[in-house]
Every structure is written in structure tokens, then in C-alpha cells.
Amino acid sequence: MHIAVICKQANYDRISAALIELNAQLQISQPLTSWNTALEYIHGAKIDGVVIEESISFFSQVSSLPLPSLVYSGHHRDFRDAAKKWITSLGLAITSMNEETEDSKQETEVISTSPDNNQSKKLKTGTKVAIVAKDSNLVELITSFGGIQIVASTSSFQDVMSLETLNHPEVIFIEEGVMPKEESTLRELKINQIVTEYKDMVGVRLVMMLFERKNTRLYKKMIEKGFYNFLAKNNVTSADIERLIKVPRTRQDTIDYQDEEPVESVQVEHEVQQSNQSEKKNQPDENSKPSAVISMEEPIAKKSFLMSRVVEDAGVATVKEEFLHNPEESAKESRETSQTIAVLETPEPAVPKPTKRKPFFQNIFRKANQTEFILQTSSPDQVEKMKNEEIERVTNHTVFAYPMPHRVLFYSPKGGAGTTSIVVDLAEGAAVNALGVAEISYSYGQIAGRLGLHPSYTIADSPDGMEELAVCKDKYLCSPWIYSVKKPFNDTLVKEWLVRAERAFGGKTILADLQSQSSPLILMASHEWCTKSIWVVQNTSYHLGMADMQMSHLKKMGNEWRKVGILIQGGTKEQLPWEEVLGIPVIGTLPSDMLSKDWKMNLHDIMAEYLGMPVMV
């Protein structure tokens, strides 16, 4: 029986696999992606039925053809059930893989010929596969493949090392997105640990889908260990994934990763000693211009561990010089010049080291540093007194202490109050890997243009499971430069974008910059997601009126409005009844000059107190 499949190229594998799984005798056409191609094929061949994708532009014309038709709406499970009934109605029997006998399963096999030894390797259908992945679309795609049996599906990285938890599979498929969003060096160590654990294990084959890296050092290490069952590229098709799971890869299949020159910022000594002779010949060229190599790192790429250490050492040296100078100035009257020089030259005493003021969202702030400074210059009684006062203030002013990272929503009911500027300032002053910024903006984004970023992907089009590819400067997930007004921007889309932000910034505090003057449904969806919400307004009656109108809608839809705090940014000096009208607290007031030092310090103080960071009160 001949079936014509009219669909988009991306969904063809899923549709054809479902049909062949139900009846292997079906003759299925290639994907017909245009109206002219479909019409020509139907007239030129004897067609018994048509499968039509609902989202194609010429759906109405195709569905009017006088042929038995089946509609694919995008939901694989529903389509499989409908396809079973449709095939039965055409007079064909269902020959599902689950209904075959054990003998027939063993007769069906996929043969892969190795270029190295010209030996054939057989992979029987019904192979037990365990999926370790976060992307639901990827899991659904693998489930649709014929000839495999899914014995376990989990999104927890901790389950990888337990065969009992995975129900003793023959193939373990791992997506790198399940690993914690830590430094790339630590993640690579975990990958190598898994490879070492399963590489020589009999009866279990490990396959991995990794993020594409500019630096191929990780791939080369796995190839040197004899592990070839991995895929590392952005544009992956369903056929690539199916081939990765079903057919063992050889060294010849990894030739792309072997020939590509690594982009290394620092050469480690033990790596040089372990490299082969061919690599030693290339070492002078790689090490001759280290500065040029470092400059080639893209914003998305993580810095190497050794580069981070160099930067930290330079910062610490500067801090020591600054803080050791101030105590000598304060004690200048009571010490001689020779003693001052001796103190500077001798090692530091065994007291708490003075610390540079850490960036925001790292729980060491300015007043804690002042206490450490006093430890260097005050008497023991004064030190004890200051410590007691500090503890008392912390106890009396602690607001909340969340056991998980914050999800903070920034929103301006009227717009034009400087919300984006506040979010960018907090992000730029944050510690490394402390937080991420998600821009939820409609019609056009602002952050990329303001910071001069040129992201390859945005929050709207980042590949599922690979959202970190869209992150710029390790902390910005930007909206599109221009988002078409013809596309929907509703609560469903906002929820999807916020989920992508969680995947991109796993384990970090997330600052979401929401589009101003959003609809009540978008407000409700975003406030259900956040742990805290900050409405940025100007001290004008117009801003108060807009906030009152939108707050009334939010109150009618639940108790999410209790998460909101008002942050007043500039405006008039008029005393407006913000708390009385809105019924929510004013968490702080910022001066009009956003470039002043006091403005930034006040902003950080307000945020720390509102988010319940107890060191800063």
C-alpha cells in the first residue's frame, strides 16, 4: 500500500517511523513539502492514502483531495493511536513491534560495517535503551524510533551511575543538558568519569549527545580512550540521533573532531607530556601567540580553569595593597616609619584577611567588610562590640532566606522607569556565575543593543536542551532584536521563555526583565513563576494610576500579588500614597541620578534586604 506524506522536513522522520512501526509493508513517499510537489506526486503515482501535517500552509487544499487522509497535529502519541485506527480502516493488519514473537525480533537486525577491520556488527531490534535527558521533545523523538525498547527515562544526572535505577539497559543515552550548569572544566571531568566507568563494561554501550565546543580537547581525550559513541554539533537531525543509538560508532566516524585544531588558552604541563609525537610538532605554533588564542574565545565559551586562577590572583594582589595601606595610615601617629616598613614586609598576622567588597548576590557585602577592616585597627573590646552589634542587626532585619536561588521579576506598569537599566546594573555588578538575566520583551529587545551583544540565538529560538548556547557573557539571555507583531505574545509563550531561562541558568538566581504594560494573563503567569517581584515606578500620579489598575487585575486572579514590592526610581518629590492605594510595601526609593555611586550602593542595599540576604541590612 502506497502512502503519500505531506509534511515539513523536520517532522518526516517521526511520521514515517510511526507508520512503519505499525505496518512494515507500507510504502511511504519522501516528504512532500510544497503544494506543487505534492500534486505532481499524487497524480504520477498510485496513492492509497495521504498523511497531512496540520501546520502546512496549503493544508486546506490537500485535505480536500478525494483520498483517505490522516492528519498529523504534532502530538506523537495521539497520532500513533489515530494511525492505528486509520491503517485498520484501510484493510491492513497492525504488525507492531510489541506483537512480534521473540524469534522474529532476533531475525531483524541492523548491520554496520566497520571501516577499520571490515567486520560486520549486528544490533538486534528491541534493544533496551535508557534515556537520561531533560528535553521532552528529544525524549519523545527517541521513543518514536522503531526497533528499540525504552526501559527507563530520567532527567536526573545522579541516576547515570546506577544500572539498577536504569533497569539494566543495553544502551544508555545521555544528553549533556542534564548535567549541572557548573564551570565547563568540572562538567568535562564528569563526562570523562562517565566514559571511564562505562567504556569497557560488557553488555552496556554508552552514547552521549554533547554541546558543540570550539575547543576540541574534550573530544580528543575521549577518542584517545577509545570512546567514539558521541555526537557534538548544533545542527543535529533525528536520523543522526537514531544512528547514534542503534549503530556503534568507530574511530572513522569521529574524524571531524580529530582533524580540527584545538583552541587552547593555556597549555598544561602534564598534557604536554602525555601528548603523542604528532601533537608535539604542533606545540610551538600553538604556544607562540597565547594572547591571540585567548582573544578568539567567544562570549558563549567558558574560560579555562587556569585562566580563572590568573585573574583571581591579580585581583587578590590589588586588594592586599589597598587594605594594608589603610591600617598603616590609621595607625601612623602611634608607629615609627621603620616599624611601618617592617609590617609591610613581614607576612600577614593570623587574623581574618581583609576582603575586597564582593559583587552583588554573593553574600558578603560592604558592611561585613567594614567589620573585617575594624578587626585590623581596633582594640579587642571594640571588635567584640562591633561583632555583637552586627549580629543583633542581622537578627532583627532578616526578611526571608530561600533555600533555593531566587527568581526575581522586574516589571514597570507604566514603562520608562529604568527597569532594564536596574537589571543590567545588578548583573554587571554580580559575582561570576552568580545570576542570569532573562529578557522577556515584546516587539524588540533592548539588552543586546545596549551592551553591544550579537547573540547567535535568542530566548525565542534557542534549541531545546541547548539553551546555554544563547547565553551571552555567561549571564544574558536576550530577546530578539525584532519580534514580529504577527506572532503571538501571550502567557503560554512567556511560560515557555521562562522555562528556557531556568534551563540556561540552572542553579543560579534569575532576574527576569518583563515587558512593561503586559496583559493580566501574562502578569499572572510570570508572577506564578517568580519568588519575588519588583515593580519599578516613578513617583508620579500617572505611574500610581497605572500600577493601581494592573494590581487590581492581579488581585482578582489569586494571591501572587503578595510577592510584589514597589521600588521608586526618581520622579517628583510629592508624597503619594503608594502603600495605601496598592496594599503592598515600598521596598526603597532611589535618587534620580542613575550614574552616581550613591544610586548603585542604595540599589544593592535595597535588593539585599528585600531578598533576605542577612549580611547586608
Coordinates of C-alpha atoms in Angstrom, one line a residue, residues 266 303-311:
V266 CA 46.8 27.6 28.4
K303 CA 37.0 30.3 30.4
S304 CA 39.5 27.7 31.3
F305 CA 40.3 26.9 34.9
L306 CA 43.8 28.2 34.7
M307 CA 42.7 31.5 33.1
S308 CA 40.3 32.0 36.1
R309 CA 43.1 31.4 38.5
V310 CA 45.3 34.0 36.9
V311 CA 42.6 36.6 37.1

